[in-house]
Structure formats: C-alpha cells, structure tokens
mmCIF file of C-alpha atoms in Angstrom:
data_model
loop_
_atom_site.group_PDB
_atom_site.id
_atom_site.type_symbol
_atom_site.label_atom_id
_atom_site.label_comp_id
_atom_site.label_asym_id
_atom_site.label_seq_id
_atom_site.Cartn_x
_atom_site.Cartn_y
_atom_site.Cartn_z
ATOM 1 C CA ALA A 1 -62.858 -101.537 -12.277
ATOM 2 C CA GLN A 2 -64.433 -98.132 -12.075
ATOM 3 C CA SER A 3 -63.992 -95.495 -14.732
ATOM 4 C CA VAL A 4 -65.376 -92.078 -15.569
ATOM 5 C CA THR A 5 -65.801 -90.350 -18.913
ATOM 6 C CA GLN A 6 -66.224 -86.612 -19.137
ATOM 7 C CA LEU A 7 -67.451 -85.525 -22.543
ATOM 8 C CA GLY A 8 -66.003 -82.222 -23.640
ATOM 9 C CA SER A 9 -62.623 -81.146 -22.357
ATOM 10 C CA HIS A 10 -63.630 -77.496 -22.848
ATOM 11 C CA VAL A 11 -67.056 -75.919 -22.415
ATOM 12 C CA SER A 12 -67.808 -72.240 -22.968
ATOM 13 C CA VAL A 13 -71.039 -70.526 -21.896
ATOM 14 C CA SER A 14 -72.254 -66.970 -21.606
ATOM 15 C CA GLU A 15 -72.759 -65.401 -18.217
ATOM 16 C CA GLY A 16 -76.297 -66.201 -17.088
ATOM 17 C CA ALA A 17 -76.617 -69.256 -19.331
ATOM 18 C CA LEU A 18 -77.202 -72.834 -18.251
ATOM 19 C CA VAL A 19 -74.116 -74.845 -17.351
ATOM 20 C CA LEU A 20 -74.140 -78.553 -18.237
ATOM 21 C CA LEU A 21 -71.046 -80.669 -17.694
ATOM 22 C CA ARG A 22 -71.354 -84.325 -18.612
ATOM 23 C CA CYS A 23 -70.112 -87.344 -16.712
ATOM 24 C CA ASN A 24 -70.721 -91.019 -17.436
ATOM 25 C CA TYR A 25 -69.410 -93.782 -15.238
ATOM 26 C CA SER A 26 -68.863 -97.476 -15.389
ATOM 27 C CA SER A 27 -68.844 -99.541 -12.268
ATOM 28 C CA SER A 28 -69.371 -103.188 -11.500
ATOM 29 C CA VAL A 29 -70.872 -102.343 -8.120
ATOM 30 C CA PRO A 30 -73.060 -99.474 -6.877
ATOM 31 C CA PRO A 31 -70.847 -96.428 -7.005
ATOM 32 C CA TYR A 32 -70.378 -93.275 -5.065
ATOM 33 C CA LEU A 33 -69.980 -90.256 -7.348
ATOM 34 C CA PHE A 34 -68.377 -86.889 -6.792
ATOM 35 C CA TRP A 35 -67.851 -83.583 -8.542
ATOM 36 C CA TYR A 36 -64.807 -81.523 -7.619
ATOM 37 C CA VAL A 37 -63.796 -78.056 -8.836
ATOM 38 C CA GLN A 38 -60.221 -76.859 -9.238
ATOM 39 C CA TYR A 39 -59.408 -73.164 -9.502
ATOM 40 C CA PRO A 40 -56.004 -72.167 -10.922
ATOM 41 C CA ASN A 41 -53.121 -73.069 -8.610
ATOM 42 C CA GLN A 42 -55.485 -74.397 -5.966
ATOM 43 C CA GLY A 43 -56.433 -77.809 -4.681
ATOM 44 C CA LEU A 44 -59.599 -79.695 -5.486
ATOM 45 C CA GLN A 45 -62.755 -78.569 -3.709
ATOM 46 C CA LEU A 46 -65.794 -80.813 -3.345
ATOM 47 C CA LEU A 47 -68.917 -79.479 -5.074
ATOM 48 C CA LEU A 48 -71.260 -82.358 -4.281
ATOM 49 C CA LYS A 49 -71.444 -86.112 -3.823
ATOM 50 C CA TYR A 50 -73.869 -88.964 -4.365
ATOM 51 C CA THR A 51 -73.779 -91.795 -1.840
ATOM 52 C CA SER A 52 -77.012 -93.670 -2.635
ATOM 53 C CA ALA A 53 -79.457 -91.383 -0.852
ATOM 54 C CA ALA A 54 -81.461 -88.921 -2.990
ATOM 55 C CA THR A 55 -80.669 -89.162 -6.701
ATOM 56 C CA LEU A 56 -80.789 -85.368 -7.118
ATOM 57 C CA VAL A 57 -77.895 -83.901 -5.197
ATOM 58 C CA LYS A 58 -77.504 -80.222 -4.441
ATOM 59 C CA GLY A 59 -74.062 -78.813 -3.869
ATOM 60 C CA ILE A 60 -72.315 -75.549 -3.197
ATOM 61 C CA ASN A 61 -72.437 -72.429 -5.377
ATOM 62 C CA GLY A 62 -75.804 -73.372 -6.913
ATOM 63 C CA PHE A 63 -74.605 -76.568 -8.599
ATOM 64 C CA GLU A 64 -76.557 -79.808 -8.633
ATOM 65 C CA ALA A 65 -76.266 -83.225 -10.229
ATOM 66 C CA GLU A 66 -78.659 -86.091 -10.858
ATOM 67 C CA PHE A 67 -77.680 -89.743 -10.587
ATOM 68 C CA LYS A 68 -79.337 -91.711 -13.403
ATOM 69 C CA LYS A 69 -78.595 -95.397 -13.100
ATOM 70 C CA SER A 70 -80.314 -96.287 -16.396
ATOM 71 C CA GLU A 71 -78.028 -93.884 -18.254
ATOM 72 C CA THR A 72 -74.969 -94.421 -16.005
ATOM 73 C CA SER A 73 -74.697 -90.648 -15.829
ATOM 74 C CA PHE A 74 -74.072 -87.991 -13.193
ATOM 75 C CA HIS A 75 -74.182 -84.705 -15.108
ATOM 76 C CA LEU A 76 -73.477 -81.424 -13.326
ATOM 77 C CA THR A 77 -75.758 -78.430 -13.897
ATOM 78 C CA LYS A 78 -76.202 -74.851 -12.800
ATOM 79 C CA PRO A 79 -79.106 -72.721 -14.045
ATOM 80 C CA SER A 80 -77.169 -69.478 -14.449
ATOM 81 C CA ALA A 81 -73.401 -69.225 -14.922
ATOM 82 C CA HIS A 82 -71.322 -66.623 -13.097
ATOM 83 C CA MET A 83 -67.913 -65.401 -14.141
ATOM 84 C CA SER A 84 -66.558 -66.879 -10.919
ATOM 85 C CA ASP A 85 -67.568 -70.377 -12.097
ATOM 86 C CA ALA A 86 -64.694 -70.433 -14.590
ATOM 87 C CA ALA A 87 -62.522 -73.350 -13.455
ATOM 88 C CA GLU A 88 -61.780 -77.000 -14.162
ATOM 89 C CA TYR A 89 -64.343 -79.552 -13.057
ATOM 90 C CA PHE A 90 -63.639 -83.195 -12.319
ATOM 91 C CA CYS A 91 -66.074 -86.062 -11.958
ATOM 92 C CA ALA A 92 -64.913 -88.975 -9.811
ATOM 93 C CA VAL A 93 -66.205 -92.408 -8.892
ATOM 94 C CA LYS A 94 -65.545 -94.691 -5.977
ATOM 95 C CA LYS A 95 -66.771 -98.157 -5.115
ATOM 96 C CA SER A 96 -69.253 -98.019 -2.253
ATOM 97 C CA SER A 97 -66.985 -100.446 -0.426
ATOM 98 C CA GLY A 98 -63.766 -98.790 -1.459
ATOM 99 C CA ASP A 99 -61.739 -95.720 -0.758
ATOM 100 C CA LYS A 100 -59.717 -94.460 -3.704
ATOM 101 C CA LEU A 101 -61.233 -92.023 -6.158
ATOM 102 C CA THR A 102 -61.013 -92.565 -9.906
ATOM 103 C CA PHE A 103 -61.178 -89.243 -11.728
ATOM 104 C CA GLY A 104 -62.190 -88.233 -15.213
ATOM 105 C CA THR A 105 -59.903 -86.120 -17.361
ATOM 106 C CA GLY A 106 -61.723 -82.925 -16.437
ATOM 107 C CA THR A 107 -63.743 -80.233 -18.200
ATOM 108 C CA ARG A 108 -62.503 -76.671 -18.327
ATOM 109 C CA LEU A 109 -65.410 -74.234 -18.073
ATOM 110 C CA ALA A 110 -65.064 -70.759 -19.547
ATOM 111 C CA VAL A 111 -67.710 -68.095 -18.893
ATOM 112 C CA ARG A 112 -68.055 -65.294 -21.438
ATOM 113 C CA PRO A 113 -69.257 -61.861 -20.304
ATOM 114 C CA GLY B 1 -55.248 -77.340 11.121
ATOM 115 C CA ALA B 2 -57.808 -75.643 8.944
ATOM 116 C CA GLY B 3 -57.051 -77.747 5.900
ATOM 117 C CA VAL B 4 -54.601 -80.137 4.298
ATOM 118 C CA SER B 5 -51.205 -78.551 3.807
ATOM 119 C CA GLN B 6 -48.384 -79.681 1.536
ATOM 120 C CA THR B 7 -44.768 -78.657 1.383
ATOM 121 C CA PRO B 8 -42.978 -77.555 -0.638
ATOM 122 C CA SER B 9 -45.435 -75.923 -3.000
ATOM 123 C CA ASN B 10 -42.894 -76.186 -5.810
ATOM 124 C CA LYS B 11 -39.859 -78.412 -6.215
ATOM 125 C CA VAL B 12 -37.345 -78.355 -9.039
ATOM 126 C CA THR B 13 -34.804 -81.145 -9.152
ATOM 127 C CA GLU B 14 -32.443 -82.812 -11.551
ATOM 128 C CA LYS B 15 -32.898 -86.202 -13.126
ATOM 129 C CA GLY B 16 -31.565 -88.905 -10.842
ATOM 130 C CA LYS B 17 -31.988 -86.979 -7.602
ATOM 131 C CA TYR B 18 -34.062 -87.991 -4.561
ATOM 132 C CA VAL B 19 -37.044 -85.914 -3.409
ATOM 133 C CA GLU B 20 -39.414 -85.913 -0.461
ATOM 134 C CA LEU B 21 -42.858 -84.376 -0.494
ATOM 135 C CA ARG B 22 -44.702 -83.726 2.753
ATOM 136 C CA CYS B 23 -48.397 -83.773 3.595
ATOM 137 C CA ASP B 24 -50.040 -82.530 6.809
ATOM 138 C CA PRO B 25 -53.627 -83.822 6.936
ATOM 139 C CA ILE B 26 -56.582 -82.286 8.710
ATOM 140 C CA SER B 27 -56.301 -82.963 12.425
ATOM 141 C CA GLY B 28 -58.122 -86.132 13.434
ATOM 142 C CA HIS B 29 -58.380 -87.551 9.911
ATOM 143 C CA THR B 30 -57.323 -91.180 9.947
ATOM 144 C CA ALA B 31 -57.270 -91.722 6.191
ATOM 145 C CA LEU B 32 -54.664 -90.130 3.926
ATOM 146 C CA TYR B 33 -54.312 -90.395 0.158
ATOM 147 C CA TRP B 34 -51.692 -89.452 -2.401
ATOM 148 C CA TYR B 35 -52.628 -88.713 -6.011
ATOM 149 C CA ARG B 36 -50.598 -87.535 -8.990
ATOM 150 C CA GLN B 37 -51.945 -85.095 -11.580
ATOM 151 C CA SER B 38 -50.148 -84.766 -14.890
ATOM 152 C CA LEU B 39 -50.762 -81.809 -17.171
ATOM 153 C CA GLY B 40 -54.203 -81.949 -18.738
ATOM 154 C CA GLN B 41 -55.232 -85.045 -16.802
ATOM 155 C CA GLY B 42 -57.311 -85.859 -13.778
ATOM 156 C CA PRO B 43 -55.627 -86.956 -10.561
ATOM 157 C CA GLU B 44 -54.479 -90.581 -10.446
ATOM 158 C CA PHE B 45 -54.397 -92.576 -7.240
ATOM 159 C CA LEU B 46 -51.024 -93.556 -5.813
ATOM 160 C CA ILE B 47 -51.427 -94.811 -2.245
ATOM 161 C CA TYR B 48 -53.856 -94.798 0.673
ATOM 162 C CA PHE B 49 -53.083 -94.941 4.401
ATOM 163 C CA GLN B 50 -55.473 -95.886 7.163
ATOM 164 C CA GLY B 51 -53.632 -94.836 10.306
ATOM 165 C CA THR B 52 -49.966 -95.732 10.009
ATOM 166 C CA GLY B 53 -50.291 -98.545 7.503
ATOM 167 C CA ALA B 54 -50.581 -98.443 3.748
ATOM 168 C CA ALA B 55 -53.961 -100.037 3.079
ATOM 169 C CA ASP B 56 -53.637 -99.816 -0.703
ATOM 170 C CA ASP B 57 -50.446 -98.991 -2.616
ATOM 171 C CA SER B 58 -51.618 -100.342 -5.949
ATOM 172 C CA GLY B 59 -51.202 -96.988 -7.676
ATOM 173 C CA LEU B 60 -47.485 -96.559 -7.051
ATOM 174 C CA PRO B 61 -45.957 -96.730 -10.544
ATOM 175 C CA ASN B 62 -42.744 -98.559 -9.601
ATOM 176 C CA ASP B 63 -40.369 -99.216 -6.734
ATOM 177 C CA ARG B 64 -38.800 -95.770 -6.989
ATOM 178 C CA PHE B 65 -41.888 -94.429 -5.222
ATOM 179 C CA PHE B 66 -42.416 -94.980 -1.521
ATOM 180 C CA ALA B 67 -44.561 -93.313 1.140
ATOM 181 C CA VAL B 68 -44.647 -93.408 4.923
ATOM 182 C CA ARG B 69 -46.901 -92.210 7.703
ATOM 183 C CA PRO B 70 -45.058 -93.304 10.852
ATOM 184 C CA GLU B 71 -47.278 -91.688 13.478
ATOM 185 C CA GLY B 72 -50.573 -91.772 11.654
ATOM 186 C CA SER B 73 -50.594 -88.069 10.881
ATOM 187 C CA VAL B 74 -47.979 -86.465 8.616
ATOM 188 C CA SER B 75 -47.044 -88.419 5.506
ATOM 189 C CA THR B 76 -44.001 -88.211 3.258
ATOM 190 C CA LEU B 77 -43.921 -89.338 -0.361
ATOM 191 C CA LYS B 78 -40.406 -90.277 -1.411
ATOM 192 C CA ILE B 79 -39.199 -90.565 -4.988
ATOM 193 C CA GLN B 80 -35.785 -92.047 -5.732
ATOM 194 C CA ARG B 81 -33.755 -91.578 -8.929
ATOM 195 C CA THR B 82 -36.248 -89.090 -10.312
ATOM 196 C CA GLU B 83 -37.058 -89.149 -14.011
ATOM 197 C CA ARG B 84 -38.434 -86.409 -16.231
ATOM 198 C CA GLY B 85 -41.688 -88.356 -16.465
ATOM 199 C CA ASP B 86 -42.189 -87.903 -12.733
ATOM 200 C CA SER B 87 -42.908 -84.209 -13.325
ATOM 201 C CA ALA B 88 -46.472 -83.577 -12.158
ATOM 202 C CA VAL B 89 -48.515 -82.086 -9.351
ATOM 203 C CA TYR B 90 -48.636 -84.400 -6.350
ATOM 204 C CA LEU B 91 -51.848 -84.041 -4.388
ATOM 205 C CA CYS B 92 -52.563 -85.198 -0.874
ATOM 206 C CA ALA B 93 -56.039 -85.685 0.586
ATOM 207 C CA SER B 94 -57.367 -86.731 3.970
ATOM 208 C CA SER B 95 -60.694 -87.937 5.319
ATOM 209 C CA ARG B 96 -62.270 -89.345 8.467
ATOM 210 C CA GLY B 97 -62.114 -92.783 6.889
ATOM 211 C CA GLY B 98 -65.066 -94.751 5.590
ATOM 212 C CA SER B 99 -66.235 -94.942 2.017
ATOM 213 C CA GLN B 100 -68.858 -92.177 2.304
ATOM 214 C CA GLU B 101 -66.489 -89.659 3.789
ATOM 215 C CA THR B 102 -65.349 -86.688 1.748
ATOM 216 C CA GLN B 103 -61.700 -86.478 0.776
ATOM 217 C CA TYR B 104 -60.297 -83.000 1.380
ATOM 218 C CA PHE B 105 -57.410 -82.056 -0.878
ATOM 219 C CA GLY B 106 -54.338 -79.975 -0.268
ATOM 220 C CA PRO B 107 -53.000 -77.434 -2.796
ATOM 221 C CA GLY B 108 -50.434 -79.874 -4.137
ATOM 222 C CA THR B 109 -46.697 -79.918 -4.737
ATOM 223 C CA ARG B 110 -45.641 -79.114 -8.274
ATOM 224 C CA LEU B 111 -42.589 -81.253 -9.075
ATOM 225 C CA LEU B 112 -40.402 -80.461 -12.067
ATOM 226 C CA VAL B 113 -37.600 -82.850 -12.966
ATOM 227 C CA LEU B 114 -35.060 -81.335 -15.333
#
C-alpha cells in the first residue's frame, strides 16, 4: 500500500525566504507523486506532478519538487515566499498502475510580512 | 463546464437523515472520484468511476454510503442514516482517465450532521 508522510503540520516563513515543505512516501511499486494546494474554502489545485520523467519537476507559482528515490522523498520548494503562498499544501501518491490518490495530512504554510 | 462543480456547497442535516451530494465533472472526463476530508486531515479516497461503473469502491466506509453515475457524467453520493461522524467536506474530482492524468477537484460539499 502507498502512504505519504508530511513532516511539519505548520510551517512559518518570512516573506522572501525559502519555502521547504517535506514529503516522504512509501510505495511497493514506482509511484506517481503530486503536490496540491488548498486555499481557504476552495478546492484542491494541482501545483506539480512527477510521473517518472525528469526528477526535478517545475510547477505553477514558482514551486518545484525533486523526486529522490534513494531518500523516498518529494520535497516542495520555492526560493522566495510571497504572502499569497499562505495556504495548506498536500502531498499525494498514486501507484503508476492505479488511479486513486493517497494524501498526506497536509502542511499549513504561513508567510510573515 | 470550466471546472468540477459540486452542489450543495453546504448541507446541514440531522442524525439519521438521508442526504445526496452531487458532482458535475469537467465535460469529457471519463473518470470521476469521490474523497472525504475530515477536519485537519488530508482527503481520503471513497470511490472511483470509469464511465458509468464503479471501478473501485474500496474506500466506502460502510453500506450506508453509495454512489451512482448512471450516464457517465454527473455523479451522486448518497448517505443513508447519517451519523455525526459523517460530518466532513466531500470532494469530487474528475480526470481524462489513465494513471498519469491529473485529477481536477471541485470546491467540495461541507456536510454537518447534528
């Protein structure tokens, strides 16, 4: 079975600082990995996904993530935080042959002025 | 349509009542998913449709939960004899089908069982 662990339920950074949100996965088969963002009272929006092409994936709004098989990680980064980045971020995993997403418990990002 | 839509956006009901939650997927998307998100948690899978049939219903918690998609487009999630523990946000997503395809989520229905 697939699972995802997101370390840190709350992360706070200053505007302009590096954003690093951690995600580790476990999967018995090669996985597909996703990061979604959820703004208050809105649905989930895809930031980026890894589907076994390039290990460094660039997404929307300046975010990127690197798939590291040796570390079973898929951490999300952004060089410089904006106030508008404040939201909840979810990492999710899916079997390459499957369809349902398994989500982590989420990380709430706060950006201080 | 432009995106996945869900109705109602909010539903308050009493314990023991029956509720229906509706999902309109993106036009042309053959795959449709239901997830449930409890407070402070990530979404949890409930059921997946490919066309009209339920390809995977392993996430439905018990037989009080049922979902249909009779014409391969709109789907309805039905909950019988609601319990307070059913209170959550119910999310619907759709995709073109295929494991690499992105799932696009609707805004959810917030269900509160009193």
